[in-house]
Tab-separated table of C-alpha atoms and ligand atoms in Angstrom:
chain	number	residue	atom	x	y	z
A	1	MET	CA	97.409	-40.284	-123.863
A	2	LYS	CA	100.613	-39.665	-125.960
A	3	THR	CA	101.107	-42.326	-128.528
A	4	GLU	CA	104.732	-42.940	-129.843
A	5	TYR	CA	104.505	-43.960	-133.430
A	6	ILE	CA	107.787	-45.769	-134.393
A	7	LYS	CA	108.726	-47.014	-137.821
A	8	VAL	CA	110.595	-50.315	-137.237
A	9	ASP	CA	113.354	-51.512	-139.518
A	10	PHE	CA	115.731	-54.557	-138.917
A	11	GLU	CA	118.340	-52.975	-141.049
A	12	THR	CA	119.145	-50.244	-138.817
A	13	GLU	CA	120.165	-49.704	-135.168
A	14	ALA	CA	117.358	-46.913	-134.765
A	15	GLY	CA	114.894	-49.331	-136.401
A	16	THR	CA	115.438	-52.152	-133.837
A	17	GLN	CA	115.736	-49.540	-131.070
A	18	GLY	CA	112.066	-49.002	-131.394
A	19	ILE	CA	111.429	-52.637	-130.489
A	20	ARG	CA	113.599	-52.413	-127.421
A	21	LEU	CA	111.676	-49.331	-126.249
A	22	ALA	CA	108.579	-51.156	-126.920
A	23	ALA	CA	109.632	-54.163	-124.751
A	24	GLU	CA	110.447	-51.757	-121.957
A	25	CYS	CA	106.967	-50.423	-122.191
A	26	ILE	CA	105.365	-53.810	-122.015
A	27	LYS	CA	107.380	-54.665	-118.816
A	28	ASN	CA	106.172	-51.560	-117.316
A	29	GLY	CA	102.588	-52.327	-117.910
A	30	GLY	CA	102.246	-50.398	-121.294
A	31	LEU	CA	100.307	-51.027	-124.369
A	32	VAL	CA	102.177	-51.583	-127.585
A	33	VAL	CA	100.599	-52.119	-130.978
A	34	PHE	CA	102.834	-54.444	-133.023
A	35	PRO	CA	102.819	-56.101	-136.591
A	36	THR	CA	102.082	-59.990	-136.975
A	37	GLU	CA	101.935	-62.025	-140.164
A	38	THR	CA	98.201	-61.935	-139.741
A	39	VAL	CA	96.922	-58.564	-138.602
A	40	TYR	CA	98.374	-55.876	-136.078
A	41	GLY	CA	98.070	-56.830	-132.520
A	42	LEU	CA	97.551	-54.606	-129.276
A	43	GLY	CA	99.830	-56.176	-126.803
A	44	ALA	CA	100.499	-55.979	-123.075
A	45	ASP	CA	102.033	-58.215	-120.600
A	46	GLY	CA	99.853	-61.302	-120.729
A	47	THR	CA	100.767	-62.248	-117.084
A	48	SER	CA	99.106	-59.112	-115.573
A	49	ALA	CA	95.563	-58.715	-114.949
A	50	ASP	CA	95.965	-55.029	-114.971
A	51	ALA	CA	97.544	-55.103	-118.222
A	52	ALA	CA	94.520	-57.111	-119.478
A	53	LYS	CA	92.153	-54.509	-118.211
A	54	ARG	CA	94.131	-51.829	-120.175
A	55	ILE	CA	93.620	-53.718	-123.395
A	56	TYR	CA	89.912	-54.277	-122.970
A	57	GLU	CA	89.586	-50.480	-122.399
A	58	ALA	CA	91.918	-49.104	-125.182
A	59	LYS	CA	89.775	-51.465	-127.618
A	60	GLY	CA	86.357	-50.924	-126.054
A	61	ARG	CA	85.979	-54.701	-125.887
A	62	PRO	CA	83.599	-56.604	-123.555
A	63	SER	CA	85.916	-58.288	-120.808
A	64	ASP	CA	84.381	-61.670	-121.246
A	65	ASN	CA	86.041	-61.986	-124.665
A	66	PRO	CA	89.443	-63.714	-123.865
A	67	LEU	CA	92.875	-62.651	-125.392
A	68	ILE	CA	95.413	-64.694	-127.239
A	69	ILE	CA	98.698	-64.919	-125.522
A	70	HIS	CA	101.701	-64.698	-127.686
A	71	ILE	CA	105.013	-66.669	-127.288
A	72	ALA	CA	108.476	-66.572	-128.808
A	73	GLN	CA	108.929	-70.323	-129.178
A	74	PRO	CA	106.382	-73.211	-129.112
A	75	GLU	CA	107.803	-74.727	-126.245
A	76	ASP	CA	107.097	-71.853	-124.033
A	77	ALA	CA	103.212	-72.752	-124.006
A	78	SER	CA	103.899	-75.245	-121.278
A	79	LEU	CA	104.289	-72.311	-118.995
A	80	TYR	CA	100.827	-71.240	-119.561
A	81	ALA	CA	98.778	-74.067	-120.719
A	82	GLU	CA	98.557	-77.938	-120.096
A	83	THR	CA	100.242	-79.051	-123.292
A	84	ASP	CA	100.004	-82.328	-124.777
A	85	ALA	CA	101.114	-84.719	-127.569
A	86	ILE	CA	98.550	-83.142	-130.098
A	87	TYR	CA	99.820	-79.594	-129.250
A	88	LYS	CA	103.453	-80.761	-130.050
A	89	THR	CA	102.391	-82.127	-133.312
A	90	LEU	CA	100.568	-78.840	-134.302
A	91	ALA	CA	103.485	-77.037	-133.071
A	92	ASP	CA	106.095	-78.819	-134.997
A	93	ALA	CA	104.019	-78.516	-138.235
A	94	PHE	CA	102.694	-74.944	-138.056
A	95	MET	CA	104.781	-72.981	-135.432
A	96	PRO	CA	105.851	-70.269	-135.737
A	97	GLY	CA	102.831	-69.272	-137.913
A	98	PRO	CA	99.487	-68.138	-138.091
A	99	LEU	CA	97.839	-70.925	-135.903
A	100	THR	CA	96.257	-70.296	-132.373
A	101	VAL	CA	95.834	-73.433	-129.943
A	102	VAL	CA	93.226	-73.336	-127.204
A	103	MET	CA	93.937	-75.593	-124.309
A	104	LYS	CA	93.411	-75.947	-120.608
A	105	ALA	CA	94.947	-72.983	-118.936
A	106	LYS	CA	97.628	-72.661	-116.111
A	107	GLU	CA	97.380	-70.307	-113.174
A	108	SER	CA	100.006	-68.110	-114.663
A	109	VAL	CA	97.639	-66.545	-116.833
A	110	PRO	CA	95.273	-64.225	-114.973
A	111	LEU	CA	91.558	-64.938	-115.346
A	112	ALA	CA	91.009	-61.470	-116.695
A	113	THR	CA	93.506	-62.263	-119.739
A	114	ARG	CA	91.326	-65.246	-120.582
A	115	GLY	CA	87.851	-63.841	-120.108
A	116	GLY	CA	87.241	-65.860	-117.039
A	117	LEU	CA	87.474	-69.255	-118.960
A	118	SER	CA	89.369	-72.286	-117.686
A	119	THR	CA	91.141	-72.419	-121.177
A	120	VAL	CA	93.831	-70.215	-122.836
A	121	ALA	CA	94.390	-69.555	-126.512
A	122	VAL	CA	98.368	-69.614	-127.368
A	123	ARG	CA	100.022	-68.396	-130.461
A	124	CYS	CA	103.487	-68.213	-131.617
A	125	PRO	CA	103.735	-65.732	-134.263
A	126	ALA	CA	106.173	-65.765	-137.345
A	127	HIS	CA	106.701	-62.068	-137.521
A	128	PRO	CA	110.217	-61.288	-136.653
A	129	VAL	CA	109.282	-57.923	-135.065
A	130	ALA	CA	106.631	-59.759	-133.093
A	131	ASN	CA	109.271	-62.467	-132.057
A	132	LEU	CA	111.924	-60.096	-130.894
A	133	LEU	CA	109.418	-57.914	-128.981
A	134	ILE	CA	108.180	-61.148	-127.076
A	135	ARG	CA	111.635	-62.194	-126.283
A	136	LEU	CA	112.826	-58.919	-125.099
A	137	SER	CA	109.832	-58.438	-123.022
A	138	GLY	CA	110.568	-61.623	-121.255
A	139	VAL	CA	106.707	-62.432	-120.815
A	140	CYS	CA	103.988	-63.685	-123.052
A	141	ILE	CA	102.096	-60.831	-124.566
A	142	ALA	CA	98.383	-60.712	-124.500
A	143	ALA	CA	97.168	-59.262	-127.758
A	144	PRO	CA	93.981	-59.052	-129.735
A	145	SER	CA	93.631	-57.459	-132.919
A	146	ALA	CA	94.484	-53.727	-132.767
A	147	ASN	CA	91.132	-52.373	-134.068
A	148	LEU	CA	88.544	-50.700	-131.989
A	149	SER	CA	85.842	-53.560	-131.081
A	150	GLY	CA	83.475	-54.181	-134.040
A	151	LYS	CA	85.682	-52.671	-136.879
A	152	PRO	CA	87.828	-55.015	-139.019
A	153	SER	CA	91.289	-55.967	-137.830
A	154	PRO	CA	93.926	-53.541	-138.989
A	155	THR	CA	96.294	-55.111	-141.804
A	156	ASP	CA	98.385	-51.891	-142.145
A	157	ALA	CA	99.892	-49.242	-139.551
A	158	ARG	CA	97.910	-46.725	-141.017
A	159	GLN	CA	94.591	-48.341	-140.201
A	160	VAL	CA	96.111	-48.876	-136.668
A	161	ALA	CA	96.664	-45.174	-136.197
A	162	GLU	CA	93.118	-44.408	-137.241
A	163	ASP	CA	91.769	-46.530	-134.357
A	164	MET	CA	94.575	-46.385	-131.834
A	165	MET	CA	96.252	-43.174	-131.592
A	166	GLY	CA	95.943	-41.463	-128.306
A	167	ARG	CA	94.682	-44.735	-126.791
A	168	VAL	CA	97.975	-46.901	-126.674
A	169	ASP	CA	101.770	-46.065	-125.558
A	170	MET	CA	103.318	-46.985	-128.853
A	171	ILE	CA	102.700	-48.118	-132.246
A	172	LEU	CA	105.337	-50.106	-134.077
A	173	ASP	CA	104.811	-49.693	-137.830
A	174	ASP	CA	106.069	-52.291	-140.229
A	175	GLY	CA	103.875	-51.531	-143.204
A	176	SER	CA	101.380	-54.074	-144.475
A	177	ALA	CA	100.537	-57.402	-142.796
A	178	ASP	CA	101.524	-60.571	-144.842
A	179	PHE	CA	98.255	-62.451	-144.687
A	180	GLY	CA	95.689	-59.997	-143.823
A	181	LEU	CA	93.148	-62.184	-141.863
A	182	GLU	CA	93.413	-63.323	-138.266
A	183	SER	CA	94.995	-66.735	-137.255
A	184	THR	CA	93.379	-70.074	-137.397
A	185	ILE	CA	92.060	-70.906	-134.000
A	186	VAL	CA	91.780	-74.621	-133.185
A	187	LYS	CA	90.665	-76.117	-129.639
A	188	ILE	CA	92.220	-79.310	-128.278
A	189	GLU	CA	89.068	-81.189	-126.709
A	190	GLU	CA	89.535	-83.179	-123.632
A	191	ASP	CA	89.040	-86.449	-125.699
A	192	GLY	CA	92.020	-85.495	-127.786
A	193	SER	CA	89.925	-84.440	-130.987
A	194	LEU	CA	89.994	-80.875	-132.479
A	195	THR	CA	87.487	-78.242	-133.043
A	196	LEU	CA	88.026	-75.390	-135.563
A	197	LEU	CA	86.711	-71.996	-133.841
A	198	ARG	CA	88.048	-69.675	-136.383
A	199	PRO	CA	89.446	-70.519	-139.777
A	200	GLY	CA	92.562	-68.689	-141.273
A	201	ARG	CA	95.673	-69.130	-142.993
A	202	ILE	CA	96.365	-72.685	-141.865
A	203	THR	CA	93.385	-74.610	-143.349
A	204	PRO	CA	91.077	-77.541	-141.794
A	205	GLU	CA	92.628	-79.854	-144.675
A	206	GLU	CA	96.116	-78.980	-143.326
A	207	LEU	CA	95.369	-79.460	-139.868
A	208	LYS	CA	93.763	-82.903	-140.487
A	209	ALA	CA	96.643	-83.937	-142.780
A	210	ALA	CA	99.162	-82.962	-140.059
A	211	THR	CA	97.552	-84.596	-136.901
A	212	GLY	CA	95.504	-87.472	-138.221
A	213	VAL	CA	92.818	-86.308	-135.526
A	214	PRO	CA	89.248	-85.903	-136.067
A	215	LEU	CA	88.398	-82.075	-136.547
A	216	ALA	CA	84.884	-80.879	-136.073
A	217	ILE	CA	84.330	-77.213	-137.506
A	218	SER	CA	82.081	-75.244	-135.164
A	219	ASP	CA	78.694	-74.498	-136.389
A	220	ALA	CA	79.353	-70.687	-135.871
A	221	VAL	CA	82.259	-70.746	-138.625
A	222	THR	CA	79.779	-71.038	-141.388
A	223	GLY	CA	76.442	-69.991	-139.828
A	224	LYS	CA	74.714	-67.902	-137.224
A	225	LEU	CA	75.155	-68.588	-133.629
A	226	LYS	CA	71.810	-69.736	-132.502
A	227	GLU	CA	69.795	-67.112	-130.207
A	228	GLY	CA	70.810	-68.087	-126.571
A	229	ALA	CA	73.383	-70.717	-127.625
A	230	ALA	CA	76.583	-70.743	-125.667
A	231	ALA	CA	79.548	-69.721	-127.769
A	232	PRO	CA	82.412	-72.232	-128.103
A	233	SER	CA	84.565	-68.902	-128.520
A	234	PRO	CA	83.230	-65.890	-127.057
A	235	GLY	CA	84.260	-63.976	-129.971
A	236	MET	CA	81.668	-65.478	-132.005
A	237	LYS	CA	78.940	-63.500	-130.135
A	238	TYR	CA	79.869	-60.007	-131.247
A	239	ARG	CA	79.179	-58.079	-134.082
A	240	HIS	CA	82.202	-58.016	-136.341
A	241	TYR	CA	83.623	-56.319	-139.381
A	242	ALA	CA	80.290	-54.868	-140.747
A	243	PRO	CA	80.710	-51.736	-142.989
A	244	SER	CA	78.252	-49.086	-142.438
A	245	ALA	CA	76.468	-49.584	-145.743
A	246	PRO	CA	74.631	-53.214	-145.710
A	247	LEU	CA	76.591	-55.599	-147.653
A	248	THR	CA	74.964	-58.473	-149.531
A	249	LEU	CA	76.920	-61.594	-150.766
A	250	LEU	CA	75.988	-63.084	-154.095
A	251	GLU	CA	76.498	-66.528	-155.324
A	252	GLY	CA	76.404	-66.833	-159.182
A	253	ASP	CA	78.404	-65.641	-162.169
A	254	ALA	CA	78.900	-62.103	-163.121
A	255	GLU	CA	75.943	-62.121	-165.566
A	256	LYS	CA	73.455	-63.078	-162.949
A	257	CYS	CA	75.009	-60.841	-160.322
A	258	ILE	CA	74.552	-57.786	-162.576
A	259	GLY	CA	70.941	-58.630	-163.532
A	260	PHE	CA	70.120	-59.128	-159.747
A	261	ILE	CA	71.869	-55.668	-158.870
A	262	LYS	CA	70.146	-53.679	-161.686
A	263	ASN	CA	66.840	-54.999	-160.331
A	264	GLU	CA	67.493	-53.989	-156.649
A	265	GLY	CA	68.196	-50.536	-158.052
A	266	SER	CA	70.084	-49.147	-155.018
A	267	ALA	CA	71.297	-45.620	-155.182
A	268	ALA	CA	75.038	-45.574	-154.371
A	269	ILE	CA	76.331	-48.926	-154.983
A	270	GLY	CA	79.864	-50.301	-154.190
A	271	ILE	CA	80.724	-53.786	-155.718
A	272	ILE	CA	83.607	-55.861	-154.785
A	273	ALA	CA	84.552	-58.045	-158.035
A	274	TYR	CA	87.062	-60.491	-158.889
A	275	ASP	CA	89.582	-59.065	-161.107
A	276	GLU	CA	88.259	-60.939	-164.350
A	277	ASP	CA	84.782	-59.377	-163.828
A	278	VAL	CA	85.702	-55.788	-163.097
A	279	PRO	CA	85.392	-54.600	-166.615
A	280	ARG	CA	81.833	-56.139	-166.958
A	281	PHE	CA	80.872	-54.504	-163.801
A	282	ARG	CA	82.254	-51.335	-164.881
A	283	ALA	CA	80.391	-51.260	-168.160
A	284	ALA	CA	77.024	-52.451	-166.390
A	285	PHE	CA	77.358	-49.704	-163.401
A	286	PRO	CA	79.511	-46.780	-164.772
A	287	GLU	CA	78.353	-44.774	-161.574
A	288	ALA	CA	79.077	-47.402	-158.901
A	289	ARG	CA	82.314	-47.777	-157.074
A	290	ILE	CA	84.070	-51.073	-158.232
A	291	TYR	CA	86.753	-52.501	-155.997
A	292	SER	CA	88.818	-55.352	-157.283
A	293	PHE	CA	89.301	-58.215	-155.007
A	294	GLY	CA	92.127	-60.234	-156.844
A	295	LYS	CA	91.722	-62.902	-159.503
A	296	ARG	CA	88.867	-65.362	-158.669
A	297	GLU	CA	91.129	-68.247	-157.873
A	298	ASP	CA	93.740	-66.058	-155.979
A	299	GLU	CA	92.521	-66.461	-152.428
A	300	LEU	CA	95.754	-65.013	-150.897
A	301	THR	CA	95.292	-61.798	-152.608
A	302	GLN	CA	91.606	-61.641	-151.651
A	303	ALA	CA	92.398	-62.356	-147.942
A	304	HIS	CA	95.108	-59.542	-148.290
A	305	GLU	CA	92.679	-57.097	-149.509
A	306	LEU	CA	89.428	-57.999	-147.606
A	307	PHE	CA	89.847	-55.782	-144.358
A	308	LYS	CA	91.547	-52.938	-146.495
A	309	LEU	CA	88.502	-52.822	-148.645
A	310	LEU	CA	86.019	-53.004	-145.917
A	311	ARG	CA	87.510	-50.060	-144.297
A	312	LEU	CA	88.057	-48.160	-147.508
A	313	MET	CA	84.480	-48.588	-148.420
A	314	ASP	CA	83.408	-46.946	-145.010
A	315	LYS	CA	84.989	-43.710	-146.494
A	316	ASP	CA	82.854	-43.680	-149.558
A	317	PRO	CA	79.282	-42.734	-149.439
A	318	LEU	CA	77.432	-45.920	-150.024
A	319	THR	CA	73.919	-47.010	-149.629
A	320	GLN	CA	74.524	-50.807	-150.544
A	321	ILE	CA	77.515	-53.068	-151.196
A	322	TYR	CA	77.732	-56.322	-153.115
A	323	ALA	CA	80.483	-59.004	-152.793
A	324	PRO	CA	81.019	-62.440	-154.291
A	325	LEU	CA	80.411	-65.528	-151.782
A	326	PRO	CA	83.599	-67.243	-151.405
A	327	ARG	CA	83.802	-70.953	-151.295
A	328	LYS	CA	83.844	-72.927	-148.141
A	329	SER	CA	87.179	-74.950	-148.491
A	330	GLY	CA	90.761	-74.015	-148.102
A	331	ILE	CA	91.581	-70.361	-147.297
A	332	GLY	CA	88.166	-69.669	-148.918
A	333	LEU	CA	86.729	-70.866	-145.566
A	334	ALA	CA	88.366	-68.130	-143.720
A	335	LEU	CA	87.021	-65.431	-146.256
A	336	TYR	CA	83.575	-67.135	-146.006
A	337	ASN	CA	83.624	-66.675	-142.291
A	338	ARG	CA	84.675	-63.099	-142.095
A	339	MET	CA	82.290	-62.067	-145.137
A	340	ILE	CA	79.168	-63.617	-143.905
A	341	ARG	CA	79.593	-61.738	-140.643
A	342	ALA	CA	80.620	-58.522	-142.641
A	343	ALA	CA	77.245	-59.080	-144.368
A	344	SER	CA	75.117	-60.054	-141.224
A	345	HIS	CA	74.497	-63.227	-142.953
A	346	SER	CA	72.771	-61.649	-145.959
A	347	ILE	CA	73.462	-64.108	-148.647
A	348	VAL	CA	71.482	-64.276	-152.135
A	349	ARG	CA	72.164	-67.358	-154.305
A	350	LEU	CA	71.209	-66.670	-157.854
B	401	TXA	O1	95.821	-63.309	-135.900
B	401	TXA	C1	95.586	-63.271	-134.606
B	401	TXA	O2	95.079	-64.194	-134.194
B	401	TXA	C2	95.584	-61.860	-134.110
B	401	TXA	C3	97.045	-61.386	-133.872
B	401	TXA	C4	97.104	-60.160	-133.280
B	401	TXA	O3	97.626	-62.344	-133.331
B	401	TXA	N1	94.878	-61.907	-132.886
B	401	TXA	C5	93.358	-61.862	-132.794
B	401	TXA	O4	93.039	-61.852	-131.458
B	401	TXA	O5	92.779	-61.872	-133.622
B	401	TXA	P1	91.520	-61.317	-131.310
B	401	TXA	O6	91.241	-61.043	-129.763
B	401	TXA	O7	90.940	-60.245	-132.095
B	401	TXA	O8	90.726	-62.743	-131.440
B	401	TXA	C6	90.734	-63.742	-130.694
B	401	TXA	C7	89.533	-64.598	-130.762
B	401	TXA	C8	88.476	-64.035	-130.220
B	401	TXA	O9	87.288	-64.281	-130.890
B	401	TXA	C9	88.214	-64.889	-128.697
B	401	TXA	O10	86.949	-65.002	-128.404
B	401	TXA	C10	88.918	-66.213	-129.089
B	401	TXA	O11	90.128	-65.856	-130.027
B	401	TXA	N2	89.559	-66.881	-127.852
B	401	TXA	C11	90.459	-66.575	-126.992
B	401	TXA	N3	90.654	-67.299	-126.097
B	401	TXA	C12	89.790	-68.203	-126.349
B	401	TXA	C13	89.524	-69.248	-125.678
B	401	TXA	N4	90.182	-69.654	-124.414
B	401	TXA	N5	88.566	-70.264	-126.012
B	401	TXA	C14	87.861	-69.829	-127.143
B	401	TXA	N6	88.160	-68.838	-127.835
B	401	TXA	C15	89.160	-68.077	-127.335
B	402	MG	MG1	89.723	-59.108	-133.152
């Protein structure tokens, strides 16, 4: 398949023309990669079962893993899902923005799009390109992250091109994604409580403060899904984000980490380090690749860098990678959730 790669630009007629072409492509059943404020999405008509099949094929994704549908304005959720007062509260507080809400689905969303579930995940992205694309398409856009299944979500159009050239009709390039980790996913349960299925930019603390509703954090967010247990969100079952060299997360200060890594004596090591610790790691391991992660307290920068680093490290010939274990609150929880998966739950507390 020939992939058209278009740089989008809101300032020029030619730049927005690309978005118009992409909307036509979606209307005609095509696949378009587009930017959002979290990560790039691989979009197609969310009301078409055939379009959903094409997405699963292009990603190499198991078809029981449901897709998020993207809408242009929060009110449109009621076309596709049974919305209620809690949805309205969440929408007023966080939409458009990096929040996905799981609710009971309406028949307008084909079963293929929702992976056979009775619920559907709905998100109203804040990115102007995504918003215009959805508006011009005239339908909701079903879109998983635009990576090949198992790889980190792409946060930059160049990463998209690596994975998706030849597999989709169009790629809209708008540079680097703002946040860098996927949206927060929250489910509205039948009793009106909330369950956090995936942490992201919108934190559990913010969700609780805005709704005043009890919020459970799904076990799989911070731990391993038990063998044979039903996944509250199908995506939790699958291997995700793992770099080719094994990654170990270390909890402890730089001195303790240095002692531990020396003791392990791996051949070609890569170390993801907080900016403050980079000079010490460089001095201790002159042969190692040291990747700076942003300042210790700057979780927004860390979120922005993580997937980029995971992809970058796969290009370096490493035999072992070490990274710090993030905290489990605020945006730290989103980092923690992605990093324990990338590390296949290998954590050492020093
Ligand atoms: O930031 C994002 O959410 C990005 C951008 C493109 O919007 N999209 C994204 O989609 O991350 P994806 O498909 O890579 O991740 C969606 C996750 C999957 O783990 C899937 O299992 C879960 O959402 N999901 C979708 N529908 C669900 C549902 N009805 N119930 C529970 N989990 C659901
Ligand atoms: Mg994904």
